[in-house]
Every structure is written in C-alpha cells, then in structure tokens.
Amino acid sequence: MKFNFKYLFTTTAALLLCLSSIAPQVEAAANPKALFLYWRGETACEKGLKAGLKDNGVNIKLTEFNAKSDKNELRNYLATVDENQYDFIYTFGTTVSLETAKVIKQKPILFGIVTNPVAAGLIQSWESSGNNVTGVSHAIPYADQVDLFRD
C-alpha cells in the first residue's frame, strides 16, 4: 500500500501550529499533561505530533485512551475524565472530537483529521471556533484516495 508522507508531514505541522495557539497553557505547566483520545488506536498523525512535540522540547505526560471505534466506550470513558488534570486534550477524528467537546468545556481541545468541523458542528466558523476547540481539517485529494485503493 502506497502512503503519501506529504500529507502526514502537513498534518503534523498544522497540528503543531494549532498547538502553538494554546502554548501559554502548556508552557505554564512544569510538566504539561495531555489526554490523547483515539477512535481506532494510535495513527501516524499522533506519532508525528508526539515526535514534533518532543523535537520542540515539549515533554508532556500522556494519558491515552483508545475507544476501539465504540461510541459507548468513548462516552463511558469521558464520563470519568476530570479535565482539570490536563493542560490540553487531543482528539482524532470527528466522532471523538464531537463527543469530547460535549464534555470538556474548559481545557483546550486540539483535534486532528476532521474533514469539515463547521458542518459537523464542532466549531462555529472557519474564522472562530467560538469555543475551546481548535485543530486541523484535512481532506485527502480524490486522486490520492484512488491511488491508495489501487495499491
């Protein structure tokens, strides 16, 4: 299977840029703590984000949860989360991001790989999220999608 690393790099760079918008909260903590929430396990996107943070001297203490593509499991886990234990929350995908935004209201939520966060109701507009949510919208061009299935 062919993988286009240009999109991984672009996404990771964009996430790091988004993270810079919440940097004051992260930098204020001596040992920043983050909660990473996955829909189907860790992906190359999270691996890149973790590496980028480390390369930029941000040594975060991570708590990670994999919902295993189960919305009920995700909701049950979120019901146990004390957002005050974290400096920011990272979410992967639309489902995890939407469910997390229903529960986490104070700490920054940084989402990755949400194709259309405005249409999904995750943010109010492309100009301003109107809430504690920011992140990366990423749509792979159709030609690359077709190439992925051909290989």
Short mmCIF file of N, CA and C in Angstrom, two decimals, residues 18-139:
data_model
loop_
_atom_site.label_atom_id
_atom_site.label_comp_id
_atom_site.label_asym_id
_atom_site.label_seq_id
_atom_site.Cartn_x
_atom_site.Cartn_y
_atom_site.Cartn_z
N CYS A 18 -1.35 24.63 15.43
CA CYS A 18 -2.54 24.80 16.27
C CYS A 18 -2.18 24.73 17.74
N LEU A 19 -1.30 23.82 18.08
CA LEU A 19 -0.88 23.68 19.46
C LEU A 19 -0.21 24.96 19.95
N SER A 20 0.45 25.68 19.05
CA SER A 20 1.10 26.93 19.46
C SER A 20 0.06 27.95 19.93
N SER A 21 -1.19 27.83 19.47
CA SER A 21 -2.22 28.77 19.92
C SER A 21 -2.63 28.51 21.36
N ILE A 22 -2.36 27.31 21.86
CA ILE A 22 -2.66 27.01 23.26
C ILE A 22 -1.37 26.90 24.07
N ALA A 23 -0.27 27.30 23.47
CA ALA A 23 1.05 27.18 24.09
C ALA A 23 1.16 27.83 25.46
N PRO A 24 0.56 29.00 25.71
CA PRO A 24 0.71 29.59 27.05
C PRO A 24 0.25 28.65 28.17
N GLN A 25 -0.87 27.93 27.96
CA GLN A 25 -1.34 26.99 28.98
C GLN A 25 -0.37 25.82 29.12
N VAL A 26 0.14 25.33 28.01
CA VAL A 26 1.05 24.19 28.03
C VAL A 26 2.38 24.58 28.64
N GLU A 27 2.91 25.74 28.25
CA GLU A 27 4.20 26.18 28.76
C GLU A 27 4.14 26.54 30.24
N ALA A 28 2.97 26.97 30.72
CA ALA A 28 2.83 27.37 32.12
C ALA A 28 3.01 26.18 33.05
N ALA A 29 2.72 25.00 32.57
CA ALA A 29 2.86 23.80 33.39
C ALA A 29 4.30 23.32 33.36
N ALA A 30 4.82 22.98 34.53
CA ALA A 30 6.20 22.48 34.60
C ALA A 30 6.34 21.20 33.79
N ASN A 31 5.40 20.30 33.93
CA ASN A 31 5.36 19.06 33.16
C ASN A 31 3.96 18.96 32.57
N PRO A 32 3.76 19.53 31.39
CA PRO A 32 2.42 19.55 30.82
C PRO A 32 1.82 18.15 30.71
N LYS A 33 0.53 18.08 30.95
CA LYS A 33 -0.19 16.81 30.87
C LYS A 33 -1.23 16.90 29.76
N ALA A 34 -1.30 15.84 28.98
CA ALA A 34 -2.25 15.80 27.87
C ALA A 34 -2.99 14.47 27.87
N LEU A 35 -4.23 14.53 27.42
CA LEU A 35 -5.03 13.34 27.21
C LEU A 35 -5.20 13.19 25.70
N PHE A 36 -4.77 12.05 25.17
CA PHE A 36 -4.92 11.75 23.74
C PHE A 36 -6.02 10.71 23.60
N LEU A 37 -7.05 11.05 22.85
CA LEU A 37 -8.20 10.17 22.65
C LEU A 37 -8.24 9.69 21.21
N TYR A 38 -8.27 8.38 21.04
CA TYR A 38 -8.25 7.77 19.70
C TYR A 38 -9.56 7.05 19.41
N TRP A 39 -9.92 7.02 18.15
CA TRP A 39 -11.10 6.28 17.71
C TRP A 39 -10.74 4.83 17.39
N ARG A 40 -9.62 4.64 16.72
CA ARG A 40 -9.23 3.29 16.32
C ARG A 40 -7.74 3.03 16.59
N GLY A 41 -7.26 3.55 17.67
CA GLY A 41 -5.86 3.37 18.03
C GLY A 41 -4.99 4.49 17.48
N GLU A 42 -3.75 4.48 17.94
CA GLU A 42 -2.79 5.50 17.51
C GLU A 42 -2.52 5.39 16.02
N THR A 43 -2.47 6.53 15.36
CA THR A 43 -2.18 6.58 13.92
C THR A 43 -0.86 7.32 13.71
N ALA A 44 -0.46 7.39 12.46
CA ALA A 44 0.76 8.12 12.11
C ALA A 44 0.65 9.60 12.49
N CYS A 45 -0.56 10.11 12.50
CA CYS A 45 -0.78 11.51 12.88
C CYS A 45 -0.34 11.77 14.32
N GLU A 46 -0.74 10.89 15.24
CA GLU A 46 -0.35 11.06 16.63
C GLU A 46 1.14 10.81 16.84
N LYS A 47 1.65 9.83 16.13
CA LYS A 47 3.09 9.56 16.23
C LYS A 47 3.87 10.80 15.79
N GLY A 48 3.43 11.42 14.71
CA GLY A 48 4.08 12.64 14.23
C GLY A 48 3.94 13.80 15.20
N LEU A 49 2.75 13.94 15.80
CA LEU A 49 2.53 15.01 16.76
C LEU A 49 3.42 14.82 17.99
N LYS A 50 3.49 13.60 18.50
CA LYS A 50 4.34 13.32 19.65
C LYS A 50 5.81 13.60 19.34
N ALA A 51 6.25 13.17 18.17
CA ALA A 51 7.64 13.41 17.77
C ALA A 51 7.90 14.91 17.62
N GLY A 52 6.95 15.62 17.03
CA GLY A 52 7.11 17.07 16.87
C GLY A 52 7.18 17.79 18.20
N LEU A 53 6.34 17.39 19.14
CA LEU A 53 6.39 17.99 20.47
C LEU A 53 7.74 17.74 21.12
N LYS A 54 8.19 16.50 21.05
CA LYS A 54 9.48 16.14 21.64
C LYS A 54 10.62 16.92 20.99
N ASP A 55 10.59 17.01 19.65
CA ASP A 55 11.63 17.74 18.92
C ASP A 55 11.64 19.22 19.28
N ASN A 56 10.49 19.74 19.70
CA ASN A 56 10.39 21.15 20.09
C ASN A 56 10.56 21.36 21.59
N GLY A 57 11.04 20.32 22.27
CA GLY A 57 11.36 20.45 23.68
C GLY A 57 10.17 20.39 24.62
N VAL A 58 9.01 19.97 24.13
CA VAL A 58 7.83 19.85 24.98
C VAL A 58 7.74 18.39 25.43
N ASN A 59 8.00 18.17 26.69
CA ASN A 59 7.94 16.82 27.25
C ASN A 59 6.65 16.68 28.04
N ILE A 60 5.64 16.17 27.39
CA ILE A 60 4.34 16.06 28.03
C ILE A 60 4.16 14.68 28.67
N LYS A 61 3.39 14.69 29.73
CA LYS A 61 2.99 13.43 30.36
C LYS A 61 1.66 13.05 29.70
N LEU A 62 1.65 11.88 29.06
CA LEU A 62 0.48 11.48 28.29
C LEU A 62 -0.37 10.46 29.00
N THR A 63 -1.67 10.66 28.87
CA THR A 63 -2.65 9.64 29.16
C THR A 63 -3.32 9.38 27.82
N GLU A 64 -3.44 8.11 27.45
CA GLU A 64 -4.01 7.77 26.16
C GLU A 64 -5.19 6.81 26.33
N PHE A 65 -6.21 7.00 25.49
CA PHE A 65 -7.37 6.12 25.52
C PHE A 65 -7.79 5.80 24.09
N ASN A 66 -8.01 4.53 23.82
CA ASN A 66 -8.48 4.07 22.52
C ASN A 66 -9.93 3.62 22.66
N ALA A 67 -10.84 4.29 21.98
CA ALA A 67 -12.26 3.95 22.04
C ALA A 67 -12.60 2.69 21.26
N LYS A 68 -11.67 2.21 20.45
CA LYS A 68 -11.86 0.99 19.65
C LYS A 68 -13.11 1.08 18.78
N SER A 69 -13.34 2.26 18.24
CA SER A 69 -14.48 2.53 17.35
C SER A 69 -15.82 2.25 18.02
N ASP A 70 -15.90 2.46 19.31
CA ASP A 70 -17.11 2.19 20.07
C ASP A 70 -17.54 3.48 20.79
N LYS A 71 -18.62 4.07 20.30
CA LYS A 71 -19.07 5.34 20.86
C LYS A 71 -19.48 5.21 22.33
N ASN A 72 -20.09 4.10 22.70
CA ASN A 72 -20.47 3.91 24.11
C ASN A 72 -19.24 3.81 25.01
N GLU A 73 -18.22 3.10 24.54
CA GLU A 73 -16.98 3.00 25.32
C GLU A 73 -16.35 4.39 25.49
N LEU A 74 -16.38 5.17 24.42
CA LEU A 74 -15.85 6.54 24.48
C LEU A 74 -16.64 7.38 25.48
N ARG A 75 -17.95 7.33 25.40
CA ARG A 75 -18.79 8.12 26.31
C ARG A 75 -18.57 7.70 27.77
N ASN A 76 -18.47 6.39 28.01
CA ASN A 76 -18.23 5.91 29.37
C ASN A 76 -16.89 6.42 29.89
N TYR A 77 -15.88 6.40 29.05
CA TYR A 77 -14.57 6.89 29.47
C TYR A 77 -14.63 8.40 29.75
N LEU A 78 -15.24 9.15 28.85
CA LEU A 78 -15.32 10.60 29.02
C LEU A 78 -16.05 10.98 30.31
N ALA A 79 -16.99 10.16 30.72
CA ALA A 79 -17.73 10.43 31.95
C ALA A 79 -16.81 10.35 33.18
N THR A 80 -15.67 9.71 33.04
CA THR A 80 -14.73 9.57 34.16
C THR A 80 -13.60 10.61 34.13
N VAL A 81 -13.51 11.37 33.05
CA VAL A 81 -12.39 12.30 32.87
C VAL A 81 -12.59 13.57 33.70
N ASP A 82 -11.56 13.91 34.45
CA ASP A 82 -11.50 15.20 35.15
C ASP A 82 -10.61 16.10 34.30
N GLU A 83 -11.22 17.01 33.56
CA GLU A 83 -10.44 17.83 32.63
C GLU A 83 -9.39 18.68 33.33
N ASN A 84 -9.57 18.94 34.60
CA ASN A 84 -8.59 19.75 35.34
C ASN A 84 -7.26 19.04 35.54
N GLN A 85 -7.20 17.75 35.23
CA GLN A 85 -5.94 17.01 35.33
C GLN A 85 -5.05 17.22 34.12
N TYR A 86 -5.56 17.90 33.08
CA TYR A 86 -4.83 18.02 31.81
C TYR A 86 -4.68 19.48 31.41
N ASP A 87 -3.59 19.71 30.66
CA ASP A 87 -3.37 21.04 30.09
C ASP A 87 -4.07 21.18 28.74
N PHE A 88 -4.19 20.08 28.02
CA PHE A 88 -4.96 20.06 26.79
C PHE A 88 -5.37 18.63 26.47
N ILE A 89 -6.38 18.52 25.60
CA ILE A 89 -6.90 17.23 25.16
C ILE A 89 -6.71 17.17 23.64
N TYR A 90 -6.15 16.06 23.14
CA TYR A 90 -6.03 15.83 21.71
C TYR A 90 -7.06 14.77 21.31
N THR A 91 -7.76 15.01 20.22
CA THR A 91 -8.74 14.04 19.73
C THR A 91 -8.48 13.74 18.26
N PHE A 92 -8.77 12.50 17.88
CA PHE A 92 -8.62 12.10 16.48
C PHE A 92 -10.00 11.85 15.87
N GLY A 93 -10.29 12.58 14.80
CA GLY A 93 -11.49 12.32 14.03
C GLY A 93 -12.73 13.03 14.55
N THR A 94 -13.75 13.01 13.72
CA THR A 94 -14.99 13.74 14.00
C THR A 94 -15.73 13.18 15.20
N THR A 95 -15.93 11.87 15.25
CA THR A 95 -16.72 11.29 16.33
C THR A 95 -16.10 11.57 17.69
N VAL A 96 -14.83 11.29 17.85
CA VAL A 96 -14.16 11.51 19.14
C VAL A 96 -14.18 13.00 19.49
N SER A 97 -13.94 13.85 18.51
CA SER A 97 -13.90 15.29 18.76
C SER A 97 -15.26 15.82 19.21
N LEU A 98 -16.31 15.40 18.53
CA LEU A 98 -17.66 15.85 18.91
C LEU A 98 -18.04 15.38 20.30
N GLU A 99 -17.80 14.11 20.58
CA GLU A 99 -18.15 13.57 21.91
C GLU A 99 -17.34 14.24 23.00
N THR A 100 -16.07 14.51 22.74
CA THR A 100 -15.21 15.15 23.74
C THR A 100 -15.66 16.59 23.99
N ALA A 101 -16.02 17.30 22.93
CA ALA A 101 -16.46 18.70 23.08
C ALA A 101 -17.76 18.82 23.87
N LYS A 102 -18.54 17.76 23.92
CA LYS A 102 -19.76 17.78 24.74
C LYS A 102 -19.44 17.76 26.23
N VAL A 103 -18.28 17.22 26.58
CA VAL A 103 -17.92 17.01 27.99
C VAL A 103 -16.86 18.00 28.47
N ILE A 104 -15.84 18.22 27.66
CA ILE A 104 -14.71 19.09 28.05
C ILE A 104 -15.04 20.51 27.64
N LYS A 105 -15.21 21.39 28.61
CA LYS A 105 -15.65 22.76 28.32
C LYS A 105 -14.62 23.83 28.67
N GLN A 106 -13.62 23.48 29.49
CA GLN A 106 -12.66 24.48 29.94
C GLN A 106 -11.29 24.34 29.31
N LYS A 107 -10.79 23.15 29.22
CA LYS A 107 -9.44 22.92 28.69
C LYS A 107 -9.47 22.92 27.16
N PRO A 108 -8.36 23.32 26.54
CA PRO A 108 -8.31 23.31 25.07
C PRO A 108 -8.40 21.90 24.51
N ILE A 109 -9.18 21.77 23.45
CA ILE A 109 -9.27 20.52 22.70
C ILE A 109 -8.61 20.78 21.35
N LEU A 110 -7.64 19.96 21.02
CA LEU A 110 -6.93 20.04 19.75
C LEU A 110 -7.32 18.82 18.94
N PHE A 111 -8.08 19.03 17.85
CA PHE A 111 -8.50 17.88 17.05
C PHE A 111 -7.62 17.71 15.83
N GLY A 112 -7.51 16.48 15.39
CA GLY A 112 -6.80 16.15 14.16
C GLY A 112 -7.72 15.38 13.24
N ILE A 113 -7.57 15.62 11.97
CA ILE A 113 -8.24 14.87 10.92
C ILE A 113 -9.76 14.92 11.05
N VAL A 114 -10.31 16.11 11.08
CA VAL A 114 -11.75 16.32 10.97
C VAL A 114 -11.96 17.03 9.64
N THR A 115 -12.65 16.37 8.72
CA THR A 115 -12.77 16.90 7.37
C THR A 115 -13.48 18.24 7.32
N ASN A 116 -14.63 18.36 7.97
CA ASN A 116 -15.37 19.61 7.94
C ASN A 116 -15.92 19.92 9.33
N PRO A 117 -15.10 20.54 10.17
CA PRO A 117 -15.53 20.80 11.55
C PRO A 117 -16.70 21.77 11.67
N VAL A 118 -16.88 22.66 10.69
CA VAL A 118 -18.01 23.58 10.73
C VAL A 118 -19.31 22.82 10.46
N ALA A 119 -19.33 22.05 9.39
CA ALA A 119 -20.53 21.27 9.04
C ALA A 119 -20.87 20.26 10.13
N ALA A 120 -19.85 19.73 10.80
CA ALA A 120 -20.08 18.75 11.87
C ALA A 120 -20.61 19.41 13.14
N GLY A 121 -20.50 20.75 13.23
CA GLY A 121 -20.94 21.46 14.42
C GLY A 121 -19.90 21.49 15.52
N LEU A 122 -18.68 21.16 15.19
CA LEU A 122 -17.59 21.16 16.17
C LEU A 122 -17.13 22.59 16.47
N ILE A 123 -17.07 23.42 15.43
CA ILE A 123 -16.71 24.83 15.58
C ILE A 123 -17.77 25.68 14.89
N GLN A 124 -17.84 26.96 15.26
CA GLN A 124 -18.86 27.84 14.70
C GLN A 124 -18.55 28.28 13.27
N SER A 125 -17.27 28.58 13.00
CA SER A 125 -16.90 29.06 11.67
C SER A 125 -15.41 28.83 11.47
N TRP A 126 -14.97 29.03 10.23
CA TRP A 126 -13.54 28.90 9.93
C TRP A 126 -12.75 30.05 10.55
N GLU A 127 -13.40 31.16 10.84
CA GLU A 127 -12.73 32.32 11.42
C GLU A 127 -12.57 32.21 12.93
N SER A 128 -13.55 31.60 13.60
CA SER A 128 -13.50 31.48 15.05
C SER A 128 -14.28 30.24 15.47
N SER A 129 -13.65 29.45 16.33
CA SER A 129 -14.33 28.24 16.77
C SER A 129 -15.51 28.56 17.68
N GLY A 130 -15.43 29.67 18.40
CA GLY A 130 -16.50 30.04 19.32
C GLY A 130 -16.51 29.20 20.59
N ASN A 131 -15.47 28.40 20.78
CA ASN A 131 -15.40 27.54 21.96
C ASN A 131 -13.94 27.20 22.27
N ASN A 132 -13.72 26.16 23.00
CA ASN A 132 -12.37 25.75 23.42
C ASN A 132 -11.74 24.73 22.46
N VAL A 133 -12.21 24.70 21.23
CA VAL A 133 -11.79 23.70 20.26
C VAL A 133 -11.01 24.34 19.11
N THR A 134 -9.90 23.71 18.73
CA THR A 134 -9.14 24.12 17.55
C THR A 134 -8.53 22.86 16.94
N GLY A 135 -8.06 22.95 15.71
CA GLY A 135 -7.45 21.76 15.14
C GLY A 135 -7.21 21.84 13.66
N VAL A 136 -7.13 20.66 13.07
CA VAL A 136 -6.75 20.51 11.67
C VAL A 136 -7.87 19.87 10.88
N SER A 137 -8.28 20.55 9.82
CA SER A 137 -9.21 19.96 8.87
C SER A 137 -8.37 19.43 7.72
N HIS A 138 -8.60 18.19 7.38
CA HIS A 138 -7.75 17.57 6.38
C HIS A 138 -8.58 16.69 5.47
N ALA A 139 -8.57 17.00 4.22
CA ALA A 139 -9.22 16.16 3.23
C ALA A 139 -8.17 15.75 2.20
#
